[in-house]
């Protein structure tokens, strides 16, 4: 085992994850426990609930937390390019392969997103609200407008999390679903009530998002029930671990060191799932963790530089 960094003074750190039972809370709990094992007596670690959206960045800026998690990385890149993340830095990226997909009842005369406008009065769209916090809702409403669909003419069935929307569509309570979390079982059941068609956003929408730093990505044929050919849609991958750029360097360094050197402890929580249907991609690769959509905190950059010249995983650290 290589030398383990330790904090020399007690710290109180506030993390901000998700609603409590999803992947961001797991990430926060993993980092907090590993840091706690390497911090002196009297250190305290807390995890606040959040949504993984714009609320996370606002909480960082307000000093309500020290480390938080946001998804997708594409939204963080877009916000950074727009100059809206001043004062924030990254500790790394935890990989997750996800997409933002439009699914419609196959009985609707809709082959692409722009054609939703022609049948707007017949639609109930299950998605998330564009409330200044939720990044699904932000992307969906922005993409609809770019596709020439006026959100004010649509009937929405909103939910903050994906699973109520998936359930509503699968049970027939909505005839359009626009959401993420593609790797989860509910997406594999959305065709149980009636046939489903997956429709592309269209080149104009994808180009407009790409111009602001939000790329497109592909869902391969067969990944979703009834998907007969590759679908180009909006990227919705990866968890970005963020902090303020004034987080003490030794704290940022230890947090990142723990993410790199004890990553098997997180991977083990997902190893029962197929690699292409897991909410956290494994194996976690340190070089990929360092490819962040905004600059790394100097302490994090040092940890990645050190990991590049050392064995980046020590099995003896897995469970402390």
PDB file of C-alpha atoms in Angstrom:
ATOM      1  CA  UNK A   1       0.000   0.000   0.000  1.00  0.00           C
ATOM      2  CA  UNK A   2       1.288   3.476  -0.827  1.00  0.00           C
ATOM      3  CA  UNK A   3       1.308   6.276   1.717  1.00  0.00           C
ATOM      4  CA  UNK A   4      -2.201   7.460   2.504  1.00  0.00           C
ATOM      5  CA  UNK A   5      -2.788  11.211   2.796  1.00  0.00           C
ATOM      6  CA  UNK A   6      -4.516  12.344   5.971  1.00  0.00           C
ATOM      7  CA  UNK A   7      -5.923  15.624   7.173  1.00  0.00           C
ATOM      8  CA  UNK A   8      -4.011  17.121  10.080  1.00  0.00           C
ATOM      9  CA  UNK A   9      -6.898  19.087  11.558  1.00  0.00           C
ATOM     10  CA  UNK A  10     -10.553  18.317  12.253  1.00  0.00           C
ATOM     11  CA  UNK A  11     -12.917  19.432   9.483  1.00  0.00           C
ATOM     12  CA  UNK A  12     -16.649  19.827   9.078  1.00  0.00           C
ATOM     13  CA  UNK A  13     -17.738  19.076   5.519  1.00  0.00           C
ATOM     14  CA  UNK A  14     -21.212  19.387   4.037  1.00  0.00           C
ATOM     15  CA  UNK A  15     -22.078  17.302   0.991  1.00  0.00           C
ATOM     16  CA  UNK A  16     -25.169  17.663  -1.180  1.00  0.00           C
ATOM     17  CA  UNK A  17     -26.526  14.639  -3.004  1.00  0.00           C
ATOM     18  CA  UNK A  18     -29.918  13.614  -4.356  1.00  0.00           C
ATOM     19  CA  UNK A  19     -33.266  12.917  -2.701  1.00  0.00           C
ATOM     20  CA  UNK A  20     -31.660  10.257  -0.523  1.00  0.00           C
ATOM     21  CA  UNK A  21     -31.875   6.902  -2.291  1.00  0.00           C
ATOM     22  CA  UNK A  22     -30.203   7.435  -5.646  1.00  0.00           C
ATOM     23  CA  UNK A  23     -26.678   7.569  -7.046  1.00  0.00           C
ATOM     24  CA  UNK A  24     -25.590  11.035  -5.939  1.00  0.00           C
ATOM     25  CA  UNK A  25     -26.187  10.193  -2.288  1.00  0.00           C
ATOM     26  CA  UNK A  26     -24.171   7.013  -2.760  1.00  0.00           C
ATOM     27  CA  UNK A  27     -21.316   8.999  -4.269  1.00  0.00           C
ATOM     28  CA  UNK A  28     -21.410  11.522  -1.433  1.00  0.00           C
ATOM     29  CA  UNK A  29     -21.585   8.797   1.213  1.00  0.00           C
ATOM     30  CA  UNK A  30     -18.648   6.965  -0.332  1.00  0.00           C
ATOM     31  CA  UNK A  31     -16.418  10.066  -0.436  1.00  0.00           C
ATOM     32  CA  UNK A  32     -17.487  11.185   3.065  1.00  0.00           C
ATOM     33  CA  UNK A  33     -16.733   7.805   4.641  1.00  0.00           C
ATOM     34  CA  UNK A  34     -13.367   7.456   2.954  1.00  0.00           C
ATOM     35  CA  UNK A  35     -12.377  10.997   3.957  1.00  0.00           C
ATOM     36  CA  UNK A  36     -13.632  10.385   7.490  1.00  0.00           C
ATOM     37  CA  UNK A  37     -11.304   7.405   7.791  1.00  0.00           C
ATOM     38  CA  UNK A  38      -8.420   9.750   7.031  1.00  0.00           C
ATOM     39  CA  UNK A  39      -9.441  12.759   9.121  1.00  0.00           C
ATOM     40  CA  UNK A  40      -8.668  13.358  12.810  1.00  0.00           C
ATOM     41  CA  UNK A  41     -11.079  12.875  15.663  1.00  0.00           C
ATOM     42  CA  UNK A  42     -13.662  15.635  15.859  1.00  0.00           C
ATOM     43  CA  UNK A  43     -14.231  15.781  12.091  1.00  0.00           C
ATOM     44  CA  UNK A  44     -17.862  15.806  10.978  1.00  0.00           C
ATOM     45  CA  UNK A  45     -19.466  14.921   7.648  1.00  0.00           C
ATOM     46  CA  UNK A  46     -23.072  15.587   6.624  1.00  0.00           C
ATOM     47  CA  UNK A  47     -25.075  14.948   3.444  1.00  0.00           C
ATOM     48  CA  UNK A  48     -27.923  17.270   2.505  1.00  0.00           C
ATOM     49  CA  UNK A  49     -30.622  16.241   0.061  1.00  0.00           C
ATOM     50  CA  UNK A  50     -30.738  17.967  -3.320  1.00  0.00           C
ATOM     51  CA  UNK A  51     -31.860  17.216  -6.857  1.00  0.00           C
ATOM     52  CA  UNK A  52     -28.603  17.175  -8.818  1.00  0.00           C
ATOM     53  CA  UNK A  53     -29.600  20.273 -10.786  1.00  0.00           C
ATOM     54  CA  UNK A  54     -29.061  23.999 -10.532  1.00  0.00           C
ATOM     55  CA  UNK A  55     -29.837  23.840  -6.814  1.00  0.00           C
ATOM     56  CA  UNK A  56     -26.469  22.166  -6.273  1.00  0.00           C
ATOM     57  CA  UNK A  57     -24.489  25.074  -7.715  1.00  0.00           C
ATOM     58  CA  UNK A  58     -26.610  27.610  -5.831  1.00  0.00           C
ATOM     59  CA  UNK A  59     -25.966  25.764  -2.577  1.00  0.00           C
ATOM     60  CA  UNK A  60     -22.215  25.776  -3.222  1.00  0.00           C
ATOM     61  CA  UNK A  61     -22.204  29.496  -3.900  1.00  0.00           C
ATOM     62  CA  UNK A  62     -24.290  30.188  -0.782  1.00  0.00           C
ATOM     63  CA  UNK A  63     -21.886  28.219   1.387  1.00  0.00           C
ATOM     64  CA  UNK A  64     -24.585  25.664   2.230  1.00  0.00           C
ATOM     65  CA  UNK A  65     -22.346  22.795   1.133  1.00  0.00           C
ATOM     66  CA  UNK A  66     -18.700  22.161   0.295  1.00  0.00           C
ATOM     67  CA  UNK A  67     -18.944  19.300  -2.211  1.00  0.00           C
ATOM     68  CA  UNK A  68     -21.872  18.386  -4.433  1.00  0.00           C
ATOM     69  CA  UNK A  69     -22.809  16.244  -7.429  1.00  0.00           C
ATOM     70  CA  UNK A  70     -24.527  17.376 -10.641  1.00  0.00           C
ATOM     71  CA  UNK A  71     -25.750  15.525 -13.716  1.00  0.00           C
ATOM     72  CA  UNK A  72     -25.442  15.684 -16.688  1.00  0.00           C
ATOM     73  CA  UNK A  73     -21.908  16.843 -17.427  1.00  0.00           C
ATOM     74  CA  UNK A  74     -23.208  18.439 -20.637  1.00  0.00           C
ATOM     75  CA  UNK A  75     -25.273  20.930 -18.630  1.00  0.00           C
ATOM     76  CA  UNK A  76     -22.251  21.815 -16.510  1.00  0.00           C
ATOM     77  CA  UNK A  77     -20.240  22.398 -19.687  1.00  0.00           C
ATOM     78  CA  UNK A  78     -22.988  24.617 -21.119  1.00  0.00           C
ATOM     79  CA  UNK A  79     -23.209  26.664 -17.916  1.00  0.00           C
ATOM     80  CA  UNK A  80     -19.428  26.995 -17.721  1.00  0.00           C
ATOM     81  CA  UNK A  81     -19.217  28.227 -21.313  1.00  0.00           C
ATOM     82  CA  UNK A  82     -21.930  30.767 -20.519  1.00  0.00           C
ATOM     83  CA  UNK A  83     -19.833  32.096 -17.635  1.00  0.00           C
ATOM     84  CA  UNK A  84     -22.358  31.025 -15.001  1.00  0.00           C
ATOM     85  CA  UNK A  85     -20.057  28.861 -12.844  1.00  0.00           C
ATOM     86  CA  UNK A  86     -17.518  31.446 -11.746  1.00  0.00           C
ATOM     87  CA  UNK A  87     -15.983  30.501  -8.412  1.00  0.00           C
ATOM     88  CA  UNK A  88     -16.640  26.787  -8.841  1.00  0.00           C
ATOM     89  CA  UNK A  89     -14.230  23.963  -9.648  1.00  0.00           C
ATOM     90  CA  UNK A  90     -14.384  20.221 -10.250  1.00  0.00           C
ATOM     91  CA  UNK A  91     -13.014  17.312  -8.272  1.00  0.00           C
ATOM     92  CA  UNK A  92     -13.797  14.800 -10.994  1.00  0.00           C
ATOM     93  CA  UNK A  93     -16.399  12.947 -13.027  1.00  0.00           C
ATOM     94  CA  UNK A  94     -18.054   9.657 -12.126  1.00  0.00           C
ATOM     95  CA  UNK A  95     -19.089   8.006 -15.366  1.00  0.00           C
ATOM     96  CA  UNK A  96     -22.693   7.247 -16.245  1.00  0.00           C
ATOM     97  CA  UNK A  97     -23.966   6.446 -19.739  1.00  0.00           C
ATOM     98  CA  UNK A  98     -27.344   8.111 -20.233  1.00  0.00           C
ATOM     99  CA  UNK A  99     -29.427   9.929 -22.848  1.00  0.00           C
ATOM    100  CA  UNK A 100     -32.465  12.245 -22.999  1.00  0.00           C
ATOM    101  CA  UNK A 101     -35.022  10.369 -25.114  1.00  0.00           C
ATOM    102  CA  UNK A 102     -38.407  11.200 -26.639  1.00  0.00           C
ATOM    103  CA  UNK A 103     -40.830   8.249 -26.676  1.00  0.00           C
ATOM    104  CA  UNK A 104     -44.364   8.516 -28.064  1.00  0.00           C
ATOM    105  CA  UNK A 105     -47.398   6.299 -28.383  1.00  0.00           C
ATOM    106  CA  UNK A 106     -46.887   4.660 -31.778  1.00  0.00           C
ATOM    107  CA  UNK A 107     -50.481   5.563 -32.717  1.00  0.00           C
ATOM    108  CA  UNK A 108     -49.515   9.238 -32.869  1.00  0.00           C
ATOM    109  CA  UNK A 109     -48.589  10.532 -36.354  1.00  0.00           C
ATOM    110  CA  UNK A 110     -45.185  11.678 -35.115  1.00  0.00           C
ATOM    111  CA  UNK A 111     -41.822  10.739 -36.641  1.00  0.00           C
ATOM    112  CA  UNK A 112     -39.681  13.482 -35.095  1.00  0.00           C
ATOM    113  CA  UNK A 113     -39.953  16.017 -32.298  1.00  0.00           C
ATOM    114  CA  UNK A 114     -41.030  18.901 -34.538  1.00  0.00           C
ATOM    115  CA  UNK A 115     -44.182  16.982 -35.542  1.00  0.00           C
ATOM    116  CA  UNK A 116     -45.427  17.143 -31.946  1.00  0.00           C
ATOM    117  CA  UNK A 117     -46.592  20.672 -32.783  1.00  0.00           C
ATOM    118  CA  UNK A 118     -49.229  19.400 -35.223  1.00  0.00           C
ATOM    119  CA  UNK A 119     -50.912  17.235 -32.583  1.00  0.00           C
ATOM    120  CA  UNK A 120     -50.255  19.400 -29.530  1.00  0.00           C
ATOM    121  CA  UNK A 121     -53.892  19.307 -28.414  1.00  0.00           C
ATOM    122  CA  UNK A 122     -53.778  15.495 -28.232  1.00  0.00           C
ATOM    123  CA  UNK A 123     -50.681  15.211 -26.091  1.00  0.00           C
ATOM    124  CA  UNK A 124     -49.957  14.620 -22.423  1.00  0.00           C
ATOM    125  CA  UNK A 125     -46.198  14.868 -21.967  1.00  0.00           C
ATOM    126  CA  UNK A 126     -44.602  13.137 -18.980  1.00  0.00           C
ATOM    127  CA  UNK A 127     -41.368  14.916 -18.094  1.00  0.00           C
ATOM    128  CA  UNK A 128     -39.862  17.269 -15.494  1.00  0.00           C
ATOM    129  CA  UNK A 129     -40.698  20.941 -14.913  1.00  0.00           C
ATOM    130  CA  UNK A 130     -38.619  23.817 -16.240  1.00  0.00           C
ATOM    131  CA  UNK A 131     -38.506  25.414 -12.797  1.00  0.00           C
ATOM    132  CA  UNK A 132     -35.043  26.959 -12.717  1.00  0.00           C
ATOM    133  CA  UNK A 133     -33.660  23.899 -10.905  1.00  0.00           C
ATOM    134  CA  UNK A 134     -34.399  20.676 -12.793  1.00  0.00           C
ATOM    135  CA  UNK A 135     -31.948  20.112 -15.657  1.00  0.00           C
ATOM    136  CA  UNK A 136     -34.179  17.546 -17.376  1.00  0.00           C
ATOM    137  CA  UNK A 137     -36.991  20.078 -17.475  1.00  0.00           C
ATOM    138  CA  UNK A 138     -34.620  22.805 -18.660  1.00  0.00           C
ATOM    139  CA  UNK A 139     -33.283  20.686 -21.535  1.00  0.00           C
ATOM    140  CA  UNK A 140     -36.701  19.343 -22.552  1.00  0.00           C
ATOM    141  CA  UNK A 141     -38.401  22.737 -22.777  1.00  0.00           C
ATOM    142  CA  UNK A 142     -35.410  24.302 -24.532  1.00  0.00           C
ATOM    143  CA  UNK A 143     -35.310  21.447 -27.051  1.00  0.00           C
ATOM    144  CA  UNK A 144     -39.055  21.628 -27.686  1.00  0.00           C
ATOM    145  CA  UNK A 145     -38.858  25.336 -28.459  1.00  0.00           C
ATOM    146  CA  UNK A 146     -35.888  24.749 -30.779  1.00  0.00           C
ATOM    147  CA  UNK A 147     -37.928  22.042 -32.544  1.00  0.00           C
ATOM    148  CA  UNK A 148     -40.720  24.552 -33.146  1.00  0.00           C
ATOM    149  CA  UNK A 149     -43.034  23.165 -30.461  1.00  0.00           C
ATOM    150  CA  UNK A 150     -44.607  25.751 -28.146  1.00  0.00           C
ATOM    151  CA  UNK A 151     -44.608  24.304 -24.599  1.00  0.00           C
ATOM    152  CA  UNK A 152     -47.567  26.552 -23.735  1.00  0.00           C
ATOM    153  CA  UNK A 153     -49.726  24.534 -26.154  1.00  0.00           C
ATOM    154  CA  UNK A 154     -48.884  21.216 -24.499  1.00  0.00           C
ATOM    155  CA  UNK A 155     -50.375  19.489 -21.494  1.00  0.00           C
ATOM    156  CA  UNK A 156     -47.622  18.337 -19.147  1.00  0.00           C
ATOM    157  CA  UNK A 157     -47.620  15.766 -16.370  1.00  0.00           C
ATOM    158  CA  UNK A 158     -44.635  16.887 -14.334  1.00  0.00           C
ATOM    159  CA  UNK A 159     -42.518  14.965 -11.852  1.00  0.00           C
ATOM    160  CA  UNK A 160     -39.149  15.894 -10.429  1.00  0.00           C
ATOM    161  CA  UNK A 161     -37.725  12.372 -10.700  1.00  0.00           C
ATOM    162  CA  UNK A 162     -37.837  10.066 -13.737  1.00  0.00           C
ATOM    163  CA  UNK A 163     -39.726   7.081 -12.327  1.00  0.00           C
ATOM    164  CA  UNK A 164     -43.143   8.738 -11.830  1.00  0.00           C
ATOM    165  CA  UNK A 165     -42.961   9.936 -15.435  1.00  0.00           C
ATOM    166  CA  UNK A 166     -42.008   6.469 -16.674  1.00  0.00           C
ATOM    167  CA  UNK A 167     -44.851   4.910 -14.679  1.00  0.00           C
ATOM    168  CA  UNK A 168     -47.368   7.432 -15.997  1.00  0.00           C
ATOM    169  CA  UNK A 169     -46.392   6.727 -19.604  1.00  0.00           C
ATOM    170  CA  UNK A 170     -46.280   2.970 -19.121  1.00  0.00           C
ATOM    171  CA  UNK A 171     -49.729   2.952 -17.492  1.00  0.00           C
ATOM    172  CA  UNK A 172     -51.326   5.065 -20.225  1.00  0.00           C
ATOM    173  CA  UNK A 173     -51.562   8.312 -18.254  1.00  0.00           C
ATOM    174  CA  UNK A 174     -49.398  10.119 -20.821  1.00  0.00           C
ATOM    175  CA  UNK A 175     -48.785   9.514 -24.513  1.00  0.00           C
ATOM    176  CA  UNK A 176     -45.391  11.237 -24.718  1.00  0.00           C
ATOM    177  CA  UNK A 177     -42.417  10.574 -22.440  1.00  0.00           C
ATOM    178  CA  UNK A 178     -39.289  12.735 -22.484  1.00  0.00           C
ATOM    179  CA  UNK A 179     -36.756  11.698 -19.875  1.00  0.00           C
ATOM    180  CA  UNK A 180     -33.458  10.085 -18.914  1.00  0.00           C
ATOM    181  CA  UNK A 181     -32.318   7.136 -16.714  1.00  0.00           C
ATOM    182  CA  UNK A 182     -32.327   4.865 -19.768  1.00  0.00           C
ATOM    183  CA  UNK A 183     -30.407   2.107 -18.013  1.00  0.00           C
ATOM    184  CA  UNK A 184     -33.160   1.413 -15.477  1.00  0.00           C
ATOM    185  CA  UNK A 185     -35.752  -1.408 -15.680  1.00  0.00           C
ATOM    186  CA  UNK A 186     -38.803   0.903 -16.092  1.00  0.00           C
ATOM    187  CA  UNK A 187     -37.539   1.901 -19.554  1.00  0.00           C
ATOM    188  CA  UNK A 188     -37.630  -1.787 -20.502  1.00  0.00           C
ATOM    189  CA  UNK A 189     -41.351  -1.921 -19.634  1.00  0.00           C
ATOM    190  CA  UNK A 190     -42.681   1.212 -21.310  1.00  0.00           C
ATOM    191  CA  UNK A 191     -44.142  -0.769 -24.241  1.00  0.00           C
ATOM    192  CA  UNK A 192     -46.363  -2.980 -22.083  1.00  0.00           C
ATOM    193  CA  UNK A 193     -49.540  -0.913 -22.568  1.00  0.00           C
ATOM    194  CA  UNK A 194     -49.194  -0.094 -26.266  1.00  0.00           C
ATOM    195  CA  UNK A 195     -46.539   0.064 -29.011  1.00  0.00           C
ATOM    196  CA  UNK A 196     -43.920   2.804 -28.607  1.00  0.00           C
ATOM    197  CA  UNK A 197     -41.968   4.879 -31.101  1.00  0.00           C
ATOM    198  CA  UNK A 198     -38.730   6.701 -30.251  1.00  0.00           C
ATOM    199  CA  UNK A 199     -38.349   9.940 -32.182  1.00  0.00           C
ATOM    200  CA  UNK A 200     -35.264  12.069 -32.853  1.00  0.00           C
ATOM    201  CA  UNK A 201     -34.978  15.705 -31.811  1.00  0.00           C
ATOM    202  CA  UNK A 202     -33.749  16.607 -35.301  1.00  0.00           C
ATOM    203  CA  UNK A 203     -30.506  18.087 -36.580  1.00  0.00           C
ATOM    204  CA  UNK A 204     -31.413  21.714 -35.856  1.00  0.00           C
ATOM    205  CA  UNK A 205     -32.034  21.005 -32.185  1.00  0.00           C
ATOM    206  CA  UNK A 206     -28.848  18.973 -31.815  1.00  0.00           C
ATOM    207  CA  UNK A 207     -26.757  21.610 -33.613  1.00  0.00           C
ATOM    208  CA  UNK A 208     -28.135  24.380 -31.396  1.00  0.00           C
ATOM    209  CA  UNK A 209     -27.315  22.466 -28.223  1.00  0.00           C
ATOM    210  CA  UNK A 210     -23.848  21.527 -29.540  1.00  0.00           C
ATOM    211  CA  UNK A 211     -23.088  25.178 -30.228  1.00  0.00           C
ATOM    212  CA  UNK A 212     -23.548  25.814 -26.490  1.00  0.00           C
ATOM    213  CA  UNK A 213     -21.412  22.863 -25.428  1.00  0.00           C
ATOM    214  CA  UNK A 214     -24.112  20.191 -25.043  1.00  0.00           C
ATOM    215  CA  UNK A 215     -23.370  17.311 -27.481  1.00  0.00           C
ATOM    216  CA  UNK A 216     -25.596  14.649 -28.965  1.00  0.00           C
ATOM    217  CA  UNK A 217     -25.169  10.911 -28.492  1.00  0.00           C
ATOM    218  CA  UNK A 218     -26.577   7.643 -29.812  1.00  0.00           C
ATOM    219  CA  UNK A 219     -28.889   5.053 -28.301  1.00  0.00           C
ATOM    220  CA  UNK A 220     -28.050   1.839 -30.123  1.00  0.00           C
ATOM    221  CA  UNK A 221     -30.736  -0.246 -31.801  1.00  0.00           C
ATOM    222  CA  UNK A 222     -32.108  -2.820 -29.391  1.00  0.00           C
ATOM    223  CA  UNK A 223     -31.137  -0.977 -26.229  1.00  0.00           C
ATOM    224  CA  UNK A 224     -34.774  -0.010 -25.643  1.00  0.00           C
ATOM    225  CA  UNK A 225     -37.803  -2.223 -26.405  1.00  0.00           C
ATOM    226  CA  UNK A 226     -38.881  -1.732 -29.996  1.00  0.00           C
ATOM    227  CA  UNK A 227     -35.915   0.485 -30.932  1.00  0.00           C
ATOM    228  CA  UNK A 228     -35.114  -0.858 -34.399  1.00  0.00           C
ATOM    229  CA  UNK A 229     -32.360   1.551 -35.437  1.00  0.00           C
ATOM    230  CA  UNK A 230     -29.810   3.803 -33.808  1.00  0.00           C
ATOM    231  CA  UNK A 231     -31.333   6.962 -32.327  1.00  0.00           C
ATOM    232  CA  UNK A 232     -29.406  10.243 -32.211  1.00  0.00           C
ATOM    233  CA  UNK A 233     -30.532  12.283 -29.248  1.00  0.00           C
ATOM    234  CA  UNK A 234     -29.156  14.530 -26.495  1.00  0.00           C
ATOM    235  CA  UNK A 235     -26.333  13.367 -24.253  1.00  0.00           C
ATOM    236  CA  UNK A 236     -27.260  13.063 -20.573  1.00  0.00           C
ATOM    237  CA  UNK A 237     -24.240  11.262 -19.141  1.00  0.00           C
ATOM    238  CA  UNK A 238     -21.938  11.534 -16.135  1.00  0.00           C
ATOM    239  CA  UNK A 239     -21.965  12.848 -12.582  1.00  0.00           C
ATOM    240  CA  UNK A 240     -19.714  15.861 -11.979  1.00  0.00           C
ATOM    241  CA  UNK A 241     -18.339  16.292  -8.451  1.00  0.00           C
ATOM    242  CA  UNK A 242     -18.103  20.031  -7.767  1.00  0.00           C
ATOM    243  CA  UNK A 243     -16.751  22.320  -5.079  1.00  0.00           C
ATOM    244  CA  UNK A 244     -15.907  26.001  -4.696  1.00  0.00           C
ATOM    245  CA  UNK A 245     -12.475  27.013  -5.898  1.00  0.00           C
ATOM    246  CA  UNK A 246     -11.637  28.206  -2.361  1.00  0.00           C
ATOM    247  CA  UNK A 247     -12.048  24.720  -0.842  1.00  0.00           C
ATOM    248  CA  UNK A 248      -8.790  24.126   1.088  1.00  0.00           C
ATOM    249  CA  UNK A 249      -6.299  22.337  -1.129  1.00  0.00           C
ATOM    250  CA  UNK A 250      -5.637  19.506   1.309  1.00  0.00           C
ATOM    251  CA  UNK A 251      -9.370  18.788   1.530  1.00  0.00           C
ATOM    252  CA  UNK A 252      -9.808  18.796  -2.256  1.00  0.00           C
ATOM    253  CA  UNK A 253      -6.717  16.622  -2.638  1.00  0.00           C
ATOM    254  CA  UNK A 254      -7.917  14.035  -0.104  1.00  0.00           C
ATOM    255  CA  UNK A 255     -11.432  13.920  -1.564  1.00  0.00           C
ATOM    256  CA  UNK A 256     -10.020  13.275  -5.030  1.00  0.00           C
ATOM    257  CA  UNK A 257      -7.422  10.811  -3.747  1.00  0.00           C
ATOM    258  CA  UNK A 258     -10.254   8.837  -2.130  1.00  0.00           C
ATOM    259  CA  UNK A 259     -12.265   8.925  -5.365  1.00  0.00           C
ATOM    260  CA  UNK A 260      -9.305   7.526  -7.302  1.00  0.00           C
ATOM    261  CA  UNK A 261      -7.725   5.120  -4.829  1.00  0.00           C
ATOM    262  CA  UNK A 262     -10.864   3.620  -3.243  1.00  0.00           C
ATOM    263  CA  UNK A 263     -13.106   3.626  -6.301  1.00  0.00           C
ATOM    264  CA  UNK A 264     -13.682  -0.131  -6.060  1.00  0.00           C
ATOM    265  CA  UNK A 265     -15.816   0.531  -2.966  1.00  0.00           C
ATOM    266  CA  UNK A 266     -18.267   2.434  -5.190  1.00  0.00           C
ATOM    267  CA  UNK A 267     -17.984   0.031  -8.128  1.00  0.00           C
ATOM    268  CA  UNK A 268     -18.869  -2.904  -5.877  1.00  0.00           C
ATOM    269  CA  UNK A 269     -22.311  -1.395  -5.250  1.00  0.00           C
ATOM    270  CA  UNK A 270     -23.150  -1.746  -8.965  1.00  0.00           C
ATOM    271  CA  UNK A 271     -21.261  -4.894  -9.943  1.00  0.00           C
ATOM    272  CA  UNK A 272     -24.441  -7.019  -9.910  1.00  0.00           C
ATOM    273  CA  UNK A 273     -25.754  -5.028 -12.900  1.00  0.00           C
ATOM    274  CA  UNK A 274     -24.687  -5.457 -16.549  1.00  0.00           C
ATOM    275  CA  UNK A 275     -22.120  -2.838 -17.529  1.00  0.00           C
ATOM    276  CA  UNK A 276     -24.413  -1.361 -20.199  1.00  0.00           C
ATOM    277  CA  UNK A 277     -27.381  -1.131 -17.789  1.00  0.00           C
ATOM    278  CA  UNK A 278     -25.797   0.309 -14.673  1.00  0.00           C
ATOM    279  CA  UNK A 279     -26.402   3.802 -13.212  1.00  0.00           C
ATOM    280  CA  UNK A 280     -22.651   4.160 -12.569  1.00  0.00           C
ATOM    281  CA  UNK A 281     -20.250   3.004 -15.254  1.00  0.00           C
ATOM    282  CA  UNK A 282     -17.584   0.574 -14.103  1.00  0.00           C
ATOM    283  CA  UNK A 283     -14.715  -0.003 -14.053  1.00  0.00           C
ATOM    284  CA  UNK A 284     -14.051   3.605 -13.113  1.00  0.00           C
ATOM    285  CA  UNK A 285     -10.993   4.967 -14.927  1.00  0.00           C
ATOM    286  CA  UNK A 286      -9.007   7.748 -13.170  1.00  0.00           C
ATOM    287  CA  UNK A 287      -8.006   9.366 -16.474  1.00  0.00           C
ATOM    288  CA  UNK A 288     -11.695   9.679 -17.382  1.00  0.00           C
ATOM    289  CA  UNK A 289     -12.532  11.076 -13.942  1.00  0.00           C
ATOM    290  CA  UNK A 290     -10.122  13.935 -14.584  1.00  0.00           C
ATOM    291  CA  UNK A 291     -11.813  14.967 -17.872  1.00  0.00           C
ATOM    292  CA  UNK A 292     -14.160  17.499 -16.360  1.00  0.00           C
ATOM    293  CA  UNK A 293     -16.396  20.078 -18.072  1.00  0.00           C
ATOM    294  CA  UNK A 294     -14.857  22.894 -16.015  1.00  0.00           C
ATOM    295  CA  UNK A 295     -11.368  23.355 -14.519  1.00  0.00           C
ATOM    296  CA  UNK A 296     -10.138  21.007 -11.812  1.00  0.00           C
ATOM    297  CA  UNK A 297      -9.482  22.310  -8.322  1.00  0.00           C
ATOM    298  CA  UNK A 298      -5.663  22.473  -7.893  1.00  0.00           C
ATOM    299  CA  UNK A 299      -5.833  19.879  -5.129  1.00  0.00           C
ATOM    300  CA  UNK A 300      -7.738  17.529  -7.437  1.00  0.00           C
ATOM    301  CA  UNK A 301      -5.309  18.129 -10.295  1.00  0.00           C
ATOM    302  CA  UNK A 302      -2.445  17.162  -7.971  1.00  0.00           C
ATOM    303  CA  UNK A 303      -4.220  13.935  -6.967  1.00  0.00           C
ATOM    304  CA  UNK A 304      -4.719  12.908 -10.603  1.00  0.00           C
ATOM    305  CA  UNK A 305      -1.097  13.727 -11.447  1.00  0.00           C
ATOM    306  CA  UNK A 306       0.028  11.524  -8.564  1.00  0.00           C
ATOM    307  CA  UNK A 307      -2.290   8.694  -9.598  1.00  0.00           C
ATOM    308  CA  UNK A 308      -0.813   8.707 -13.097  1.00  0.00           C
ATOM    309  CA  UNK A 309       2.602   7.764 -11.684  1.00  0.00           C
ATOM    310  CA  UNK A 310       1.376   5.230  -9.110  1.00  0.00           C
ATOM    311  CA  UNK A 311      -0.818   2.179  -8.809  1.00  0.00           C
ATOM    312  CA  UNK A 312      -4.218   3.906  -9.012  1.00  0.00           C
ATOM    313  CA  UNK A 313      -6.120   1.297  -7.016  1.00  0.00           C
ATOM    314  CA  UNK A 314      -5.195  -0.378  -3.761  1.00  0.00           C
ATOM    315  CA  UNK A 315      -7.464  -3.324  -2.937  1.00  0.00           C
ATOM    316  CA  UNK A 316      -6.501  -3.076   0.737  1.00  0.00           C
ATOM    317  CA  UNK A 317      -8.323   0.284   0.900  1.00  0.00           C
ATOM    318  CA  UNK A 318     -11.630  -1.088  -0.378  1.00  0.00           C
ATOM    319  CA  UNK A 319     -13.437  -1.321   2.945  1.00  0.00           C
ATOM    320  CA  UNK A 320     -10.954   0.505   5.177  1.00  0.00           C
TER     321      UNK A 320
END
